[in-house]
PDB file of C-alpha atoms in Angstrom:
ATOM      1  CA  MET A   1     326.092 321.930 130.843  1.00 77.00           C
ATOM      2  CA  THR A   2     322.682 324.214 129.150  1.00 82.00           C
ATOM      3  CA  ILE A   3     323.096 327.807 129.308  1.00 86.00           C
ATOM      4  CA  ARG A   4     320.213 328.033 131.716  1.00 87.00           C
ATOM      5  CA  ASN A   5     322.379 326.132 134.130  1.00 88.00           C
ATOM      6  CA  TRP A   6     324.958 327.053 133.765  1.00 90.00           C
ATOM      7  CA  PHE A   7     323.600 330.878 133.988  1.00 92.00           C
ATOM      8  CA  LYS A   8     321.892 329.979 138.023  1.00 93.00           C
ATOM      9  CA  PHE A   9     325.403 328.693 139.306  1.00 93.00           C
ATOM     10  CA  PHE A  10     326.865 331.805 138.272  1.00 94.00           C
ATOM     11  CA  VAL A  11     324.552 333.498 140.192  1.00 95.00           C
ATOM     12  CA  ILE A  12     324.359 331.711 143.341  1.00 96.00           C
ATOM     13  CA  ALA A  13     328.381 331.165 143.043  1.00 96.00           C
ATOM     14  CA  MET A  14     328.266 335.218 143.236  1.00 96.00           C
ATOM     15  CA  LEU A  15     326.287 335.175 145.366  1.00 97.00           C
ATOM     16  CA  ILE A  16     327.649 333.813 148.284  1.00 97.00           C
ATOM     17  CA  GLY A  17     330.540 335.177 147.095  1.00 96.00           C
ATOM     18  CA  GLY A  18     329.261 339.083 147.467  1.00 96.00           C
ATOM     19  CA  GLY A  19     327.442 337.853 151.123  1.00 96.00           C
ATOM     20  CA  VAL A  20     330.239 335.842 152.412  1.00 97.00           C
ATOM     21  CA  THR A  21     332.762 338.517 151.942  1.00 96.00           C
ATOM     22  CA  ALA A  22     329.560 341.292 153.138  1.00 95.00           C
ATOM     23  CA  VAL A  23     329.013 339.501 156.261  1.00 96.00           C
ATOM     24  CA  ALA A  24     332.696 338.528 157.306  1.00 95.00           C
ATOM     25  CA  SER A  25     334.044 342.278 156.662  1.00 94.00           C
ATOM     26  CA  LEU A  26     331.631 343.183 159.333  1.00 92.00           C
ATOM     27  CA  PHE A  27     333.436 341.269 161.629  1.00 92.00           C
ATOM     28  CA  ILE A  28     337.466 341.897 160.544  1.00 91.00           C
ATOM     29  CA  ARG A  29     337.067 346.022 159.374  1.00 88.00           C
ATOM     30  CA  TRP A  30     334.875 346.810 161.299  1.00 90.00           C
ATOM     31  CA  ASN A  31     336.850 349.397 162.799  1.00 88.00           C
ATOM     32  CA  PHE A  32     336.082 351.071 158.990  1.00 85.00           C
ATOM     33  CA  PHE A  33     332.100 350.705 160.088  1.00 89.00           C
ATOM     34  CA  GLN A  34     331.632 351.660 163.334  1.00 89.00           C
ATOM     35  CA  PRO A  35     332.100 355.417 163.056  1.00 89.00           C
ATOM     36  CA  TYR A  36     329.776 355.418 160.138  1.00 89.00           C
ATOM     37  CA  LEU A  37     327.729 353.800 162.897  1.00 87.00           C
ATOM     38  CA  VAL A  38     328.343 355.960 165.630  1.00 87.00           C
ATOM     39  CA  ALA A  39     328.074 359.234 163.750  1.00 86.00           C
ATOM     40  CA  GLY A  40     324.642 358.155 161.811  1.00 86.00           C
ATOM     41  CA  GLU A  41     325.471 358.577 158.715  1.00 88.00           C
ATOM     42  CA  PHE A  42     323.757 355.006 157.768  1.00 90.00           C
ATOM     43  CA  GLY A  43     324.381 356.036 154.352  1.00 91.00           C
ATOM     44  CA  GLU A  44     327.897 355.720 154.011  1.00 91.00           C
ATOM     45  CA  PHE A  45     327.883 352.434 155.980  1.00 92.00           C
ATOM     46  CA  ILE A  46     325.458 351.791 153.542  1.00 94.00           C
ATOM     47  CA  ALA A  47     328.401 352.845 150.001  1.00 94.00           C
ATOM     48  CA  ALA A  48     331.020 350.948 152.345  1.00 92.00           C
ATOM     49  CA  PHE A  49     328.423 347.625 152.874  1.00 93.00           C
ATOM     50  CA  THR A  50     327.465 347.649 149.282  1.00 95.00           C
ATOM     51  CA  TRP A  51     331.497 348.012 148.097  1.00 94.00           C
ATOM     52  CA  MET A  52     332.374 344.947 150.411  1.00 95.00           C
ATOM     53  CA  ILE A  53     329.600 342.941 148.248  1.00 96.00           C
ATOM     54  CA  LEU A  54     330.837 344.238 145.530  1.00 96.00           C
ATOM     55  CA  LEU A  55     334.066 342.907 146.245  1.00 94.00           C
ATOM     56  CA  GLY A  56     332.824 339.745 146.731  1.00 95.00           C
ATOM     57  CA  PHE A  57     331.543 339.418 143.731  1.00 96.00           C
ATOM     58  CA  THR A  58     334.785 339.987 142.220  1.00 95.00           C
ATOM     59  CA  MET A  59     336.294 337.664 144.448  1.00 95.00           C
ATOM     60  CA  SER A  60     333.916 334.820 142.627  1.00 96.00           C
ATOM     61  CA  VAL A  61     334.418 335.786 139.709  1.00 96.00           C
ATOM     62  CA  ILE A  62     338.030 335.178 140.218  1.00 95.00           C
ATOM     63  CA  ALA A  63     337.301 331.977 141.469  1.00 96.00           C
ATOM     64  CA  GLN A  64     335.127 330.465 138.749  1.00 95.00           C
ATOM     65  CA  ALA A  65     337.975 331.610 136.747  1.00 95.00           C
ATOM     66  CA  GLY A  66     340.015 329.368 138.229  1.00 95.00           C
ATOM     67  CA  PHE A  67     337.401 326.805 138.506  1.00 95.00           C
ATOM     68  CA  PHE A  68     337.163 326.435 134.882  1.00 93.00           C
ATOM     69  CA  ALA A  69     341.073 326.572 134.389  1.00 94.00           C
ATOM     70  CA  TYR A  70     341.077 323.518 136.569  1.00 95.00           C
ATOM     71  CA  LEU A  71     338.777 321.819 135.068  1.00 93.00           C
ATOM     72  CA  THR A  72     341.313 321.881 132.474  1.00 94.00           C
ATOM     73  CA  LEU A  73     344.229 321.907 134.140  1.00 93.00           C
ATOM     74  CA  HIS A  74     343.084 318.584 135.592  1.00 93.00           C
ATOM     75  CA  GLN A  75     342.753 316.772 132.036  1.00 92.00           C
ATOM     76  CA  ILE A  76     345.123 317.978 130.470  1.00 94.00           C
ATOM     77  CA  GLY A  77     347.318 316.038 133.995  1.00 93.00           C
ATOM     78  CA  VAL A  78     345.765 313.361 133.317  1.00 91.00           C
ATOM     79  CA  GLY A  79     346.282 313.469 129.563  1.00 92.00           C
ATOM     80  CA  VAL A  80     349.610 313.990 129.974  1.00 92.00           C
ATOM     81  CA  PHE A  81     350.734 311.144 133.337  1.00 90.00           C
ATOM     82  CA  LYS A  82     348.501 308.557 132.200  1.00 86.00           C
ATOM     83  CA  THR A  83     346.627 307.010 134.775  1.00 88.00           C
ATOM     84  CA  LEU A  84     344.775 309.997 137.276  1.00 89.00           C
ATOM     85  CA  THR A  85     347.268 307.440 140.126  1.00 90.00           C
ATOM     86  CA  LEU A  86     350.490 309.885 139.020  1.00 94.00           C
ATOM     87  CA  TRP A  87     348.601 312.617 137.960  1.00 94.00           C
ATOM     88  CA  ASN A  88     347.565 312.901 141.867  1.00 94.00           C
ATOM     89  CA  TRP A  89     351.039 311.546 143.331  1.00 95.00           C
ATOM     90  CA  VAL A  90     351.806 315.507 141.367  1.00 96.00           C
ATOM     91  CA  GLN A  91     349.227 317.198 142.614  1.00 96.00           C
ATOM     92  CA  LEU A  92     350.135 316.143 146.546  1.00 96.00           C
ATOM     93  CA  LEU A  93     353.458 317.064 145.969  1.00 97.00           C
ATOM     94  CA  LEU A  94     352.062 320.159 144.053  1.00 97.00           C
ATOM     95  CA  ILE A  95     349.627 321.154 147.165  1.00 97.00           C
ATOM     96  CA  ILE A  96     353.113 320.760 149.126  1.00 97.00           C
ATOM     97  CA  ILE A  97     354.866 322.915 147.268  1.00 96.00           C
ATOM     98  CA  VAL A  98     352.516 325.163 147.922  1.00 96.00           C
ATOM     99  CA  LEU A  99     351.814 325.117 151.308  1.00 96.00           C
ATOM    100  CA  VAL A 100     355.797 325.358 152.048  1.00 95.00           C
ATOM    101  CA  ASP A 101     355.088 328.469 149.710  1.00 94.00           C
ATOM    102  CA  LEU A 102     353.381 330.006 151.630  1.00 93.00           C
ATOM    103  CA  VAL A 103     354.675 330.142 154.721  1.00 93.00           C
ATOM    104  CA  ILE A 104     357.817 330.759 153.681  1.00 92.00           C
ATOM    105  CA  PHE A 105     357.269 333.447 151.202  1.00 89.00           C
ATOM    106  CA  ARG A 106     354.166 334.777 151.972  1.00 85.00           C
ATOM    107  CA  PHE A 107     353.649 334.819 155.216  1.00 88.00           C
ATOM    108  CA  ALA A 108     357.364 334.976 156.743  1.00 87.00           C
ATOM    109  CA  PRO A 109     357.912 337.978 155.162  1.00 85.00           C
ATOM    110  CA  ASP A 110     354.940 339.906 156.938  1.00 81.00           C
ATOM    111  CA  ALA A 111     355.466 337.980 160.319  1.00 83.00           C
ATOM    112  CA  LYS A 112     357.125 340.336 162.474  1.00 84.00           C
ATOM    113  CA  SER A 113     355.906 338.852 166.158  1.00 89.00           C
ATOM    114  CA  VAL A 114     354.396 335.422 167.158  1.00 92.00           C
ATOM    115  CA  GLY A 115     350.713 337.693 166.913  1.00 89.00           C
ATOM    116  CA  ASP A 116     351.254 337.873 163.096  1.00 88.00           C
ATOM    117  CA  TRP A 117     352.635 334.236 162.996  1.00 92.00           C
ATOM    118  CA  LEU A 118     348.664 332.954 164.855  1.00 94.00           C
ATOM    119  CA  PHE A 119     347.349 335.405 162.564  1.00 92.00           C
ATOM    120  CA  TYR A 120     349.250 333.263 158.855  1.00 93.00           C
ATOM    121  CA  ILE A 121     348.939 329.883 160.519  1.00 94.00           C
ATOM    122  CA  GLY A 122     345.711 330.500 161.599  1.00 95.00           C
ATOM    123  CA  LEU A 123     344.618 331.196 157.840  1.00 95.00           C
ATOM    124  CA  LEU A 124     346.596 328.789 156.896  1.00 95.00           C
ATOM    125  CA  VAL A 125     344.378 326.135 159.393  1.00 96.00           C
ATOM    126  CA  PHE A 126     341.539 327.734 157.887  1.00 97.00           C
ATOM    127  CA  LEU A 127     342.030 326.452 154.301  1.00 97.00           C
ATOM    128  CA  VAL A 128     343.795 323.457 155.236  1.00 97.00           C
ATOM    129  CA  GLY A 129     340.454 322.643 156.993  1.00 97.00           C
ATOM    130  CA  ALA A 130     338.295 323.499 155.070  1.00 97.00           C
ATOM    131  CA  ALA A 131     339.672 321.783 152.215  1.00 97.00           C
ATOM    132  CA  ILE A 132     339.947 318.460 153.498  1.00 97.00           C
ATOM    133  CA  ALA A 133     336.282 319.446 154.857  1.00 97.00           C
ATOM    134  CA  THR A 134     334.923 319.400 150.976  1.00 97.00           C
ATOM    135  CA  ALA A 135     337.080 316.594 149.653  1.00 97.00           C
ATOM    136  CA  ILE A 136     335.729 314.364 152.735  1.00 97.00           C
ATOM    137  CA  LYS A 137     332.231 315.565 151.261  1.00 96.00           C
ATOM    138  CA  LYS A 138     332.775 314.825 147.830  1.00 96.00           C
ATOM    139  CA  VAL A 139     334.166 311.560 147.980  1.00 95.00           C
ATOM    140  CA  ASN A 140     330.792 310.825 149.923  1.00 95.00           C
ATOM    141  CA  MET A 141     328.737 312.573 147.424  1.00 93.00           C
ATOM    142  CA  THR A 142     330.446 310.560 144.299  1.00 90.00           C
ATOM    143  CA  GLY A 143     331.288 307.006 145.976  1.00 91.00           C
ATOM    144  CA  LYS A 144     334.997 307.659 144.755  1.00 89.00           C
ATOM    145  CA  LYS A 145     337.750 308.161 146.964  1.00 90.00           C
ATOM    146  CA  HIS A 146     340.306 308.983 144.273  1.00 89.00           C
ATOM    147  CA  VAL A 147     338.145 312.263 143.903  1.00 93.00           C
ATOM    148  CA  LEU A 148     339.794 313.603 146.780  1.00 95.00           C
ATOM    149  CA  ILE A 149     343.126 314.788 146.109  1.00 95.00           C
ATOM    150  CA  SER A 150     342.385 316.243 143.529  1.00 95.00           C
ATOM    151  CA  ALA A 151     339.754 317.802 145.818  1.00 96.00           C
ATOM    152  CA  ILE A 152     342.463 318.591 148.030  1.00 97.00           C
ATOM    153  CA  PHE A 153     344.548 320.166 145.215  1.00 97.00           C
ATOM    154  CA  PHE A 154     342.020 322.163 143.691  1.00 97.00           C
ATOM    155  CA  MET A 155     340.691 323.658 147.716  1.00 97.00           C
ATOM    156  CA  ILE A 156     344.091 324.529 148.608  1.00 97.00           C
ATOM    157  CA  VAL A 157     346.588 324.857 145.005  1.00 96.00           C
ATOM    158  CA  ILE A 158     344.126 326.642 143.168  1.00 96.00           C
ATOM    159  CA  THR A 159     342.599 328.847 146.054  1.00 96.00           C
ATOM    160  CA  SER A 160     345.885 329.940 146.745  1.00 95.00           C
ATOM    161  CA  LEU A 161     346.042 331.321 143.956  1.00 94.00           C
ATOM    162  CA  GLU A 162     343.823 333.063 143.278  1.00 94.00           C
ATOM    163  CA  TRP A 163     344.580 334.609 147.314  1.00 93.00           C
ATOM    164  CA  ILE A 164     347.710 335.537 145.340  1.00 88.00           C
ATOM    165  CA  ILE A 165     345.945 339.117 144.638  1.00 80.00           C
ATOM    166  CA  ALA A 166     345.961 340.596 148.855  1.00 80.00           C
ATOM    167  CA  LEU A 167     348.782 338.199 149.408  1.00 79.00           C
ATOM    168  CA  MET A 168     351.033 340.086 146.982  1.00 77.00           C
ATOM    169  CA  GLY A 169     350.034 343.553 148.582  1.00 65.00           C
ATOM    170  CA  ARG A 170     351.398 345.613 150.775  1.00 58.00           C
ATOM    171  CA  GLN A 171     349.254 348.512 151.879  1.00 62.00           C
ATOM    172  CA  ASP A 172     349.054 349.079 155.295  1.00 62.00           C
ATOM    173  CA  ASN A 173     346.144 346.732 156.278  1.00 63.00           C
ATOM    174  CA  ILE A 174     346.899 344.052 153.937  1.00 73.00           C
ATOM    175  CA  ASN A 175     346.180 342.044 156.723  1.00 81.00           C
ATOM    176  CA  MET A 176     342.542 342.553 156.909  1.00 85.00           C
ATOM    177  CA  TYR A 177     342.422 342.257 152.913  1.00 86.00           C
ATOM    178  CA  VAL A 178     344.283 338.786 153.086  1.00 89.00           C
ATOM    179  CA  ALA A 179     341.852 337.344 155.922  1.00 91.00           C
ATOM    180  CA  LEU A 180     338.730 338.889 154.256  1.00 93.00           C
ATOM    181  CA  LEU A 181     339.571 337.804 150.859  1.00 93.00           C
ATOM    182  CA  LEU A 182     339.853 333.577 151.835  1.00 95.00           C
ATOM    183  CA  PHE A 183     336.517 332.853 153.130  1.00 96.00           C
ATOM    184  CA  PRO A 184     334.992 334.179 149.818  1.00 96.00           C
ATOM    185  CA  LEU A 185     336.955 332.105 147.700  1.00 97.00           C
ATOM    186  CA  VAL A 186     336.780 328.911 150.058  1.00 97.00           C
ATOM    187  CA  ALA A 187     332.494 328.769 150.716  1.00 97.00           C
ATOM    188  CA  VAL A 188     332.729 329.744 146.371  1.00 97.00           C
ATOM    189  CA  ASN A 189     335.107 327.011 145.354  1.00 97.00           C
ATOM    190  CA  ALA A 190     333.696 324.492 148.036  1.00 97.00           C
ATOM    191  CA  TYR A 191     330.226 325.096 146.110  1.00 97.00           C
ATOM    192  CA  GLN A 192     331.732 324.644 142.575  1.00 96.00           C
ATOM    193  CA  LEU A 193     333.507 321.651 143.918  1.00 96.00           C
ATOM    194  CA  LEU A 194     330.228 320.057 145.290  1.00 96.00           C
ATOM    195  CA  MET A 195     327.505 321.467 143.134  1.00 95.00           C
ATOM    196  CA  LEU A 196     328.350 321.158 139.775  1.00 92.00           C
ATOM    197  CA  PRO A 197     328.141 317.346 139.046  1.00 89.00           C
ATOM    198  CA  LYS A 198     324.615 318.456 140.338  1.00 91.00           C
ATOM    199  CA  TYR A 199     324.300 321.212 137.455  1.00 89.00           C
ATOM    200  CA  ASN A 200     325.484 318.932 135.154  1.00 87.00           C
ATOM    201  CA  GLU A 201     322.715 316.131 135.568  1.00 87.00           C
ATOM    202  CA  LYS A 202     320.527 318.812 135.555  1.00 87.00           C
ATOM    203  CA  SER A 203     321.651 319.885 132.245  1.00 82.00           C
ATOM    204  CA  GLU A 204     321.154 316.116 131.338  1.00 85.00           C
ATOM    205  CA  GLN A 205     317.900 315.588 132.013  1.00 82.00           C
ATOM    206  CA  ASP A 206     316.832 319.083 130.683  1.00 78.00           C
ATOM    207  CA  ARG A 207     318.399 318.130 127.429  1.00 80.00           C
ATOM    208  CA  LYS A 208     316.274 314.456 127.887  1.00 81.00           C
ATOM    209  CA  LYS A 209     313.731 316.183 128.639  1.00 79.00           C
ATOM    210  CA  LEU A 210     313.771 318.913 125.601  1.00 75.00           C
ATOM    211  CA  GLU A 211     314.484 315.729 122.847  1.00 80.00           C
ATOM    212  CA  GLU A 212     310.940 314.588 124.357  1.00 75.00           C
ATOM    213  CA  ARG A 213     309.161 317.539 123.768  1.00 75.00           C
ATOM    214  CA  ARG A 214     310.629 317.422 119.989  1.00 77.00           C
ATOM    215  CA  LYS A 215     308.819 314.128 119.440  1.00 76.00           C
ATOM    216  CA  ALA A 216     305.799 314.799 120.806  1.00 73.00           C
ATOM    217  CA  ARG A 217     305.930 317.638 117.782  1.00 74.00           C
ATOM    218  CA  LYS A 218     307.249 315.972 115.328  1.00 73.00           C
ATOM    219  CA  GLN A 219     304.995 312.706 115.879  1.00 74.00           C
ATOM    220  CA  THR A 220     301.456 315.054 116.730  1.00 72.00           C
ATOM    221  CA  ALA A 221     302.598 317.200 113.551  1.00 68.00           C
ATOM    222  CA  GLN A 222     302.620 313.814 111.654  1.00 67.00           C
ATOM    223  CA  GLN A 223     299.418 312.654 112.676  1.00 66.00           C
ATOM    224  CA  SER A 224     297.864 316.080 111.269  1.00 61.00           C
TER     225      SER A 224
END
């Protein structure tokens, strides 16, 4: 990927992270914003809203780091297990392990009531549903069925690792952040997974155009 296209990729991912977090915070943390509006403290409201955007930017950077780490892991996995089929079975096993880990070791210790379980299971259903939907879209875009497991693996396992920052928290309002931080991670990771090939293709086209311009300038210089 060229520097220019990487910068576009990076900025759009940042905007998605910031925008999704800001919008989600208005619903998830409305009790935090409402007193400022009721009191007419619009400056405080804007400051709090801006902080949510910055939080989204931070989660976007984490998601991008996780994505490029996964690209390396994927290449290593294929190299170690020799075939993509075997690597897909390993990824499938890891998906199951991570989902079990989320339920037993992350959700269960903090789930004190039926409402808590519904909250956590709802987030898990959202994560898995978004992963499957993104993976299906990826298959449709590429026409390659073997990418289904890899896409689901990235969207569930890598997102869960990035999400662990919130899941390991123990503050009184941690559940709000557990929910809030999941949405930008899922959104940014889905964007990265689906759009990276287009940026790579655009970069290849840009390189070809640059090479053609260089050849044209060289020919012009030779003729003159």
